[in-house]
Amino acid sequence: DVKVTQSSRYLVKRTGEKVFLECVQDMDHENMFWYRQDPGLGLRLIYFSYDVKMKEKGDIPEGYSVSREKKERFSLILESASTNQTSMYLCASSPNRGKNTEAFFGQGTRLTVV
Amino acid sequence: QKEVEQDPGPLSVPEGAIVSLNCTYSNSAFQYFMWYRQYSRKGPELLMYTYSSGNKEDGRFTAQVDKSSKYISLFIRDSQPSDSATYLCAMRGGRRALTFGSGTRLQVQP
């Protein structure tokens, strides 16, 4: 089974802190994604990466950056956390092969910024 | 206007009912259509996948895509309390990332 693992289930951080969210996948997938999920807004794409050291902005990249130094690991960085970044963060990965490039999700990290 | 519209619910039905969940979309480039199920405090998991227009059936679940109307549906027959979850439609065109609806919360009452 594909496994996408996020390093923390729950995090509480202070305003202004630098926050790192880590994600690791074990299926050699080319693509990795970071979404945030908020009530009434669904999942919104923050950043994605289609190869090591390659990244593309999603729909809401402001206030975030990412790092992909190894194929299996994709990190989301909040440079200076703010209260409006309190949310559920979901990492996903998908392969390039074939038509059915479904995304597999991690369990999510619920981040609270106080 | 959002690219994908989905009624957030909540939708409450008695056990055994037929459930119909729907999404509309505006981007004609979408070709891959998926339904994800998300239980409370868990990540989404893929339930159904359809490429282009048509129907697909898997057990109690049927996914329908009507590209001419830009409308997709998920039907659940003989609904069970264990089906209580949030259902998210998702779709993709040329971009590798999925675009999601906001999710419909379903409650199946025993």
PDB file of C-alpha atoms in Angstrom:
ATOM      1  CA  ASP A   1       0.000   0.000   0.000  1.00  0.00           C
ATOM      2  CA  VAL A   2       1.053   3.536  -0.712  1.00  0.00           C
ATOM      3  CA  LYS A   3       1.951   5.381   2.386  1.00  0.00           C
ATOM      4  CA  VAL A   4       2.165   9.132   2.767  1.00  0.00           C
ATOM      5  CA  THR A   5       3.348  10.128   6.206  1.00  0.00           C
ATOM      6  CA  GLN A   6       3.137  13.574   7.719  1.00  0.00           C
ATOM      7  CA  SER A   7       5.473  14.174  10.631  1.00  0.00           C
ATOM      8  CA  SER A   8       2.922  15.688  13.031  1.00  0.00           C
ATOM      9  CA  ARG A   9      -0.823  15.252  13.556  1.00  0.00           C
ATOM     10  CA  TYR A  10      -1.203  18.369  15.699  1.00  0.00           C
ATOM     11  CA  LEU A  11       0.982  21.467  16.040  1.00  0.00           C
ATOM     12  CA  VAL A  12       0.584  24.673  18.023  1.00  0.00           C
ATOM     13  CA  LYS A  13       2.893  27.545  17.081  1.00  0.00           C
ATOM     14  CA  ARG A  14       3.193  31.197  17.978  1.00  0.00           C
ATOM     15  CA  THR A  15       2.684  34.097  15.580  1.00  0.00           C
ATOM     16  CA  GLY A  16       5.928  34.948  13.802  1.00  0.00           C
ATOM     17  CA  GLU A  17       7.524  31.523  14.258  1.00  0.00           C
ATOM     18  CA  LYS A  18       9.049  29.651  11.325  1.00  0.00           C
ATOM     19  CA  VAL A  19       7.170  26.387  10.898  1.00  0.00           C
ATOM     20  CA  PHE A  20       8.228  23.256   9.028  1.00  0.00           C
ATOM     21  CA  LEU A  21       5.732  20.599   7.963  1.00  0.00           C
ATOM     22  CA  GLU A  22       7.313  17.406   6.683  1.00  0.00           C
ATOM     23  CA  CYS A  23       5.885  14.781   4.348  1.00  0.00           C
ATOM     24  CA  VAL A  24       7.393  11.497   3.186  1.00  0.00           C
ATOM     25  CA  GLN A  25       6.032   9.014   0.627  1.00  0.00           C
ATOM     26  CA  ASP A  26       7.292   5.492   0.019  1.00  0.00           C
ATOM     27  CA  MET A  27       6.050   4.727  -3.512  1.00  0.00           C
ATOM     28  CA  ASP A  28       8.617   6.541  -5.630  1.00  0.00           C
ATOM     29  CA  HIS A  29       5.996   9.017  -6.874  1.00  0.00           C
ATOM     30  CA  GLU A  30       7.148  11.894  -9.036  1.00  0.00           C
ATOM     31  CA  ASN A  31       4.501  14.383  -7.919  1.00  0.00           C
ATOM     32  CA  MET A  32       3.938  15.728  -4.426  1.00  0.00           C
ATOM     33  CA  PHE A  33       1.440  18.333  -3.258  1.00  0.00           C
ATOM     34  CA  TRP A  34       0.565  20.490  -0.287  1.00  0.00           C
ATOM     35  CA  TYR A  35      -3.068  21.478   0.270  1.00  0.00           C
ATOM     36  CA  ARG A  36      -4.812  23.272   3.092  1.00  0.00           C
ATOM     37  CA  GLN A  37      -8.360  22.403   4.069  1.00  0.00           C
ATOM     38  CA  ASP A  38     -10.730  24.907   5.644  1.00  0.00           C
ATOM     39  CA  PRO A  39     -14.467  24.592   6.380  1.00  0.00           C
ATOM     40  CA  GLY A  40     -16.566  25.662   3.412  1.00  0.00           C
ATOM     41  CA  LEU A  41     -13.515  26.106   1.198  1.00  0.00           C
ATOM     42  CA  GLY A  42     -12.487  22.510   0.623  1.00  0.00           C
ATOM     43  CA  LEU A  43      -8.912  21.657  -0.321  1.00  0.00           C
ATOM     44  CA  ARG A  44      -6.854  24.450  -1.835  1.00  0.00           C
ATOM     45  CA  LEU A  45      -3.511  23.826  -3.493  1.00  0.00           C
ATOM     46  CA  ILE A  46      -0.561  25.674  -1.959  1.00  0.00           C
ATOM     47  CA  TYR A  47       2.422  24.254  -3.890  1.00  0.00           C
ATOM     48  CA  PHE A  48       3.322  21.164  -5.810  1.00  0.00           C
ATOM     49  CA  SER A  49       6.486  19.524  -7.052  1.00  0.00           C
ATOM     50  CA  TYR A  50       6.898  17.239 -10.059  1.00  0.00           C
ATOM     51  CA  ASP A  51      10.552  16.374  -9.543  1.00  0.00           C
ATOM     52  CA  VAL A  52      13.406  16.853  -7.109  1.00  0.00           C
ATOM     53  CA  LYS A  53      14.212  20.551  -6.666  1.00  0.00           C
ATOM     54  CA  MET A  54      11.298  21.477  -8.971  1.00  0.00           C
ATOM     55  CA  LYS A  55       8.277  23.308  -7.633  1.00  0.00           C
ATOM     56  CA  GLU A  56       5.280  25.225  -8.875  1.00  0.00           C
ATOM     57  CA  LYS A  57       2.959  27.614  -7.099  1.00  0.00           C
ATOM     58  CA  GLY A  58      -0.563  26.486  -6.552  1.00  0.00           C
ATOM     59  CA  ASP A  59      -3.605  28.636  -5.999  1.00  0.00           C
ATOM     60  CA  ILE A  60      -2.672  30.115  -2.593  1.00  0.00           C
ATOM     61  CA  PRO A  61       1.158  30.204  -2.254  1.00  0.00           C
ATOM     62  CA  GLU A  62       1.429  33.503  -0.370  1.00  0.00           C
ATOM     63  CA  GLY A  63       3.159  33.121   3.004  1.00  0.00           C
ATOM     64  CA  TYR A  64       4.475  29.638   2.176  1.00  0.00           C
ATOM     65  CA  SER A  65       7.535  28.093   0.597  1.00  0.00           C
ATOM     66  CA  VAL A  66       8.511  24.485  -0.112  1.00  0.00           C
ATOM     67  CA  SER A  67      11.571  22.317  -0.406  1.00  0.00           C
ATOM     68  CA  ARG A  68      12.122  19.038  -2.226  1.00  0.00           C
ATOM     69  CA  GLU A  69      15.717  17.878  -1.875  1.00  0.00           C
ATOM     70  CA  LYS A  70      14.898  14.164  -2.160  1.00  0.00           C
ATOM     71  CA  LYS A  71      12.222  12.443  -4.224  1.00  0.00           C
ATOM     72  CA  GLU A  72      10.434  10.976  -1.232  1.00  0.00           C
ATOM     73  CA  ARG A  73      10.308  14.109   0.913  1.00  0.00           C
ATOM     74  CA  PHE A  74       8.398  17.362   0.444  1.00  0.00           C
ATOM     75  CA  SER A  75       8.482  20.081   3.083  1.00  0.00           C
ATOM     76  CA  LEU A  76       6.141  23.019   3.554  1.00  0.00           C
ATOM     77  CA  ILE A  77       7.581  26.074   5.275  1.00  0.00           C
ATOM     78  CA  LEU A  78       5.664  28.906   6.877  1.00  0.00           C
ATOM     79  CA  GLU A  79       8.270  31.662   6.986  1.00  0.00           C
ATOM     80  CA  SER A  80       6.482  33.704   9.648  1.00  0.00           C
ATOM     81  CA  ALA A  81       3.341  32.010  10.914  1.00  0.00           C
ATOM     82  CA  SER A  82       0.182  34.072  11.177  1.00  0.00           C
ATOM     83  CA  THR A  83      -3.190  33.284  12.736  1.00  0.00           C
ATOM     84  CA  ASN A  84      -4.850  33.064   9.302  1.00  0.00           C
ATOM     85  CA  GLN A  85      -2.618  30.074   8.576  1.00  0.00           C
ATOM     86  CA  THR A  86      -4.416  28.059  11.236  1.00  0.00           C
ATOM     87  CA  SER A  87      -5.742  25.159   9.188  1.00  0.00           C
ATOM     88  CA  MET A  88      -5.560  21.460   8.338  1.00  0.00           C
ATOM     89  CA  TYR A  89      -2.594  20.805   6.035  1.00  0.00           C
ATOM     90  CA  LEU A  90      -2.682  17.778   3.759  1.00  0.00           C
ATOM     91  CA  CYS A  91       0.214  16.325   1.807  1.00  0.00           C
ATOM     92  CA  ALA A  92      -0.383  14.089  -1.210  1.00  0.00           C
ATOM     93  CA  SER A  93       1.624  12.237  -3.815  1.00  0.00           C
ATOM     94  CA  SER A  94       0.830  10.791  -7.236  1.00  0.00           C
ATOM     95  CA  PRO A  95       2.660   8.959 -10.014  1.00  0.00           C
ATOM     96  CA  ASN A  96       3.112  10.151 -13.582  1.00  0.00           C
ATOM     97  CA  ARG A  97       2.431   6.740 -15.085  1.00  0.00           C
ATOM     98  CA  GLY A  98      -0.830   5.953 -16.890  1.00  0.00           C
ATOM     99  CA  LYS A  99      -4.113   7.851 -17.005  1.00  0.00           C
ATOM    100  CA  ASN A 100      -5.181   7.125 -13.461  1.00  0.00           C
ATOM    101  CA  THR A 101      -2.881   9.415 -11.573  1.00  0.00           C
ATOM    102  CA  GLU A 102      -4.827   9.414  -8.344  1.00  0.00           C
ATOM    103  CA  ALA A 103      -3.457  11.343  -5.427  1.00  0.00           C
ATOM    104  CA  PHE A 104      -2.747   9.527  -2.150  1.00  0.00           C
ATOM    105  CA  PHE A 105      -3.071  11.615   0.971  1.00  0.00           C
ATOM    106  CA  GLY A 106      -1.424  11.682   4.353  1.00  0.00           C
ATOM    107  CA  GLN A 107      -3.394  11.919   7.597  1.00  0.00           C
ATOM    108  CA  GLY A 108      -3.077  15.670   7.790  1.00  0.00           C
ATOM    109  CA  THR A 109      -1.470  18.099  10.217  1.00  0.00           C
ATOM    110  CA  ARG A 110      -3.787  20.355  12.167  1.00  0.00           C
ATOM    111  CA  LEU A 111      -1.841  23.548  12.752  1.00  0.00           C
ATOM    112  CA  THR A 112      -2.977  26.177  15.227  1.00  0.00           C
ATOM    113  CA  VAL A 113      -1.188  29.537  15.254  1.00  0.00           C
ATOM    114  CA  VAL A 114      -1.749  31.529  18.422  1.00  0.00           C
TER     115      VAL A 114
ATOM    116  CA  GLN B   1     -16.755  31.938  -9.086  1.00  0.00           C
ATOM    117  CA  LYS B   2     -15.190  28.682  -7.982  1.00  0.00           C
ATOM    118  CA  GLU B   3     -14.067  26.220 -10.654  1.00  0.00           C
ATOM    119  CA  VAL B   4     -15.856  23.389  -8.836  1.00  0.00           C
ATOM    120  CA  GLU B   5     -19.095  23.861  -6.905  1.00  0.00           C
ATOM    121  CA  GLN B   6     -20.352  21.343  -4.377  1.00  0.00           C
ATOM    122  CA  ASP B   7     -23.208  21.630  -1.901  1.00  0.00           C
ATOM    123  CA  PRO B   8     -21.653  21.433   1.596  1.00  0.00           C
ATOM    124  CA  GLY B   9     -24.682  19.826   3.215  1.00  0.00           C
ATOM    125  CA  PRO B  10     -24.947  18.392   5.771  1.00  0.00           C
ATOM    126  CA  LEU B  11     -27.048  15.689   4.197  1.00  0.00           C
ATOM    127  CA  SER B  12     -28.835  13.381   6.638  1.00  0.00           C
ATOM    128  CA  VAL B  13     -30.500  10.180   5.398  1.00  0.00           C
ATOM    129  CA  PRO B  14     -31.872   7.005   7.032  1.00  0.00           C
ATOM    130  CA  GLU B  15     -29.980   3.755   6.715  1.00  0.00           C
ATOM    131  CA  GLY B  16     -30.802   1.975   3.448  1.00  0.00           C
ATOM    132  CA  ALA B  17     -31.559   5.164   1.500  1.00  0.00           C
ATOM    133  CA  ILE B  18     -30.109   6.002  -1.893  1.00  0.00           C
ATOM    134  CA  VAL B  19     -27.784   8.985  -1.657  1.00  0.00           C
ATOM    135  CA  SER B  20     -27.029  11.353  -4.509  1.00  0.00           C
ATOM    136  CA  LEU B  21     -24.028  13.691  -4.304  1.00  0.00           C
ATOM    137  CA  ASN B  22     -23.255  16.193  -7.045  1.00  0.00           C
ATOM    138  CA  CYS B  23     -20.718  18.668  -8.325  1.00  0.00           C
ATOM    139  CA  THR B  24     -20.738  21.180 -11.149  1.00  0.00           C
ATOM    140  CA  TYR B  25     -17.656  22.637 -12.756  1.00  0.00           C
ATOM    141  CA  SER B  26     -16.730  25.378 -15.178  1.00  0.00           C
ATOM    142  CA  ASN B  27     -13.379  24.298 -16.663  1.00  0.00           C
ATOM    143  CA  SER B  28     -13.859  22.440 -19.960  1.00  0.00           C
ATOM    144  CA  ALA B  29     -10.298  21.094 -19.741  1.00  0.00           C
ATOM    145  CA  PHE B  30     -11.169  18.717 -16.897  1.00  0.00           C
ATOM    146  CA  GLN B  31     -11.012  15.108 -18.110  1.00  0.00           C
ATOM    147  CA  TYR B  32     -10.356  13.044 -14.983  1.00  0.00           C
ATOM    148  CA  PHE B  33     -13.038  12.944 -12.307  1.00  0.00           C
ATOM    149  CA  MET B  34     -12.741  11.450  -8.861  1.00  0.00           C
ATOM    150  CA  TRP B  35     -14.634  11.080  -5.628  1.00  0.00           C
ATOM    151  CA  TYR B  36     -12.770  11.013  -2.353  1.00  0.00           C
ATOM    152  CA  ARG B  37     -14.188  10.029   1.020  1.00  0.00           C
ATOM    153  CA  GLN B  38     -12.838  11.650   4.172  1.00  0.00           C
ATOM    154  CA  TYR B  39     -13.632  10.390   7.641  1.00  0.00           C
ATOM    155  CA  SER B  40     -13.316  12.767  10.574  1.00  0.00           C
ATOM    156  CA  ARG B  41      -9.685  13.608  11.433  1.00  0.00           C
ATOM    157  CA  LYS B  42      -8.362  11.513   8.536  1.00  0.00           C
ATOM    158  CA  GLY B  43      -6.928  12.286   5.110  1.00  0.00           C
ATOM    159  CA  PRO B  44      -9.095  11.828   1.986  1.00  0.00           C
ATOM    160  CA  GLU B  45      -9.054   8.416   0.315  1.00  0.00           C
ATOM    161  CA  LEU B  46      -9.996   7.672  -3.287  1.00  0.00           C
ATOM    162  CA  LEU B  47     -13.429   6.115  -3.708  1.00  0.00           C
ATOM    163  CA  MET B  48     -14.179   6.284  -7.431  1.00  0.00           C
ATOM    164  CA  TYR B  49     -12.340   7.387 -10.549  1.00  0.00           C
ATOM    165  CA  THR B  50     -13.795   8.126 -14.011  1.00  0.00           C
ATOM    166  CA  TYR B  51     -12.099   9.239 -17.176  1.00  0.00           C
ATOM    167  CA  SER B  52     -14.220  11.493 -19.442  1.00  0.00           C
ATOM    168  CA  SER B  53     -17.999  10.977 -19.691  1.00  0.00           C
ATOM    169  CA  GLY B  54     -19.972   7.919 -18.667  1.00  0.00           C
ATOM    170  CA  ASN B  55     -20.850   5.736 -15.706  1.00  0.00           C
ATOM    171  CA  LYS B  56     -18.763   3.556 -13.467  1.00  0.00           C
ATOM    172  CA  GLU B  57     -20.062   1.147 -10.864  1.00  0.00           C
ATOM    173  CA  ASP B  58     -18.249  -0.382  -7.906  1.00  0.00           C
ATOM    174  CA  GLY B  59     -20.400  -2.306  -5.463  1.00  0.00           C
ATOM    175  CA  ARG B  60     -22.885   0.097  -3.877  1.00  0.00           C
ATOM    176  CA  PHE B  61     -21.250   3.127  -5.519  1.00  0.00           C
ATOM    177  CA  THR B  62     -21.922   4.564  -8.985  1.00  0.00           C
ATOM    178  CA  ALA B  63     -20.122   7.552 -10.449  1.00  0.00           C
ATOM    179  CA  GLN B  64     -21.575   9.477 -13.378  1.00  0.00           C
ATOM    180  CA  VAL B  65     -19.960  12.155 -15.511  1.00  0.00           C
ATOM    181  CA  ASP B  66     -21.844  14.360 -17.965  1.00  0.00           C
ATOM    182  CA  LYS B  67     -19.248  16.563 -19.643  1.00  0.00           C
ATOM    183  CA  SER B  68     -21.823  18.305 -21.842  1.00  0.00           C
ATOM    184  CA  SER B  69     -23.528  19.643 -18.710  1.00  0.00           C
ATOM    185  CA  LYS B  70     -20.304  19.885 -16.665  1.00  0.00           C
ATOM    186  CA  TYR B  71     -21.956  17.832 -13.949  1.00  0.00           C
ATOM    187  CA  ILE B  72     -20.777  14.812 -11.993  1.00  0.00           C
ATOM    188  CA  SER B  73     -22.622  12.623  -9.508  1.00  0.00           C
ATOM    189  CA  LEU B  74     -21.948   9.914  -6.981  1.00  0.00           C
ATOM    190  CA  PHE B  75     -24.757   7.548  -6.004  1.00  0.00           C
ATOM    191  CA  ILE B  76     -24.634   5.367  -2.916  1.00  0.00           C
ATOM    192  CA  ARG B  77     -27.160   2.525  -2.747  1.00  0.00           C
ATOM    193  CA  ASP B  78     -28.284   0.898   0.497  1.00  0.00           C
ATOM    194  CA  SER B  79     -26.436   3.517   2.533  1.00  0.00           C
ATOM    195  CA  GLN B  80     -24.875   2.394   5.821  1.00  0.00           C
ATOM    196  CA  PRO B  81     -23.908   4.315   8.980  1.00  0.00           C
ATOM    197  CA  SER B  82     -20.288   3.563   8.045  1.00  0.00           C
ATOM    198  CA  ASP B  83     -20.797   5.714   4.928  1.00  0.00           C
ATOM    199  CA  SER B  84     -21.076   8.781   7.189  1.00  0.00           C
ATOM    200  CA  ALA B  85     -18.199  10.980   6.070  1.00  0.00           C
ATOM    201  CA  THR B  86     -17.377  14.004   3.945  1.00  0.00           C
ATOM    202  CA  TYR B  87     -17.393  13.314   0.203  1.00  0.00           C
ATOM    203  CA  LEU B  88     -15.147  15.430  -1.981  1.00  0.00           C
ATOM    204  CA  CYS B  89     -15.346  15.606  -5.752  1.00  0.00           C
ATOM    205  CA  ALA B  90     -12.037  16.245  -7.510  1.00  0.00           C
ATOM    206  CA  MET B  91     -11.041  16.747 -11.106  1.00  0.00           C
ATOM    207  CA  ARG B  92      -8.009  17.302 -13.264  1.00  0.00           C
ATOM    208  CA  GLY B  93      -7.184  18.534 -16.744  1.00  0.00           C
ATOM    209  CA  GLY B  94      -3.719  19.342 -17.982  1.00  0.00           C
ATOM    210  CA  ARG B  95      -2.392  20.392 -14.594  1.00  0.00           C
ATOM    211  CA  ARG B  96      -0.991  17.565 -12.464  1.00  0.00           C
ATOM    212  CA  ALA B  97      -2.780  18.767  -9.344  1.00  0.00           C
ATOM    213  CA  LEU B  98      -6.414  18.056  -8.561  1.00  0.00           C
ATOM    214  CA  THR B  99      -9.038  20.756  -8.111  1.00  0.00           C
ATOM    215  CA  PHE B 100     -11.482  19.909  -5.337  1.00  0.00           C
ATOM    216  CA  GLY B 101     -15.025  20.794  -4.445  1.00  0.00           C
ATOM    217  CA  SER B 102     -15.672  22.000  -0.916  1.00  0.00           C
ATOM    218  CA  GLY B 103     -17.053  18.619   0.174  1.00  0.00           C
ATOM    219  CA  THR B 104     -20.502  17.371   1.237  1.00  0.00           C
ATOM    220  CA  ARG B 105     -20.925  16.063   4.772  1.00  0.00           C
ATOM    221  CA  LEU B 106     -23.127  12.948   4.811  1.00  0.00           C
ATOM    222  CA  GLN B 107     -24.748  11.471   7.910  1.00  0.00           C
ATOM    223  CA  VAL B 108     -26.488   8.092   7.627  1.00  0.00           C
ATOM    224  CA  GLN B 109     -28.824   7.530  10.566  1.00  0.00           C
ATOM    225  CA  PRO B 110     -29.189   3.933  11.866  1.00  0.00           C
TER     226      PRO B 110
END
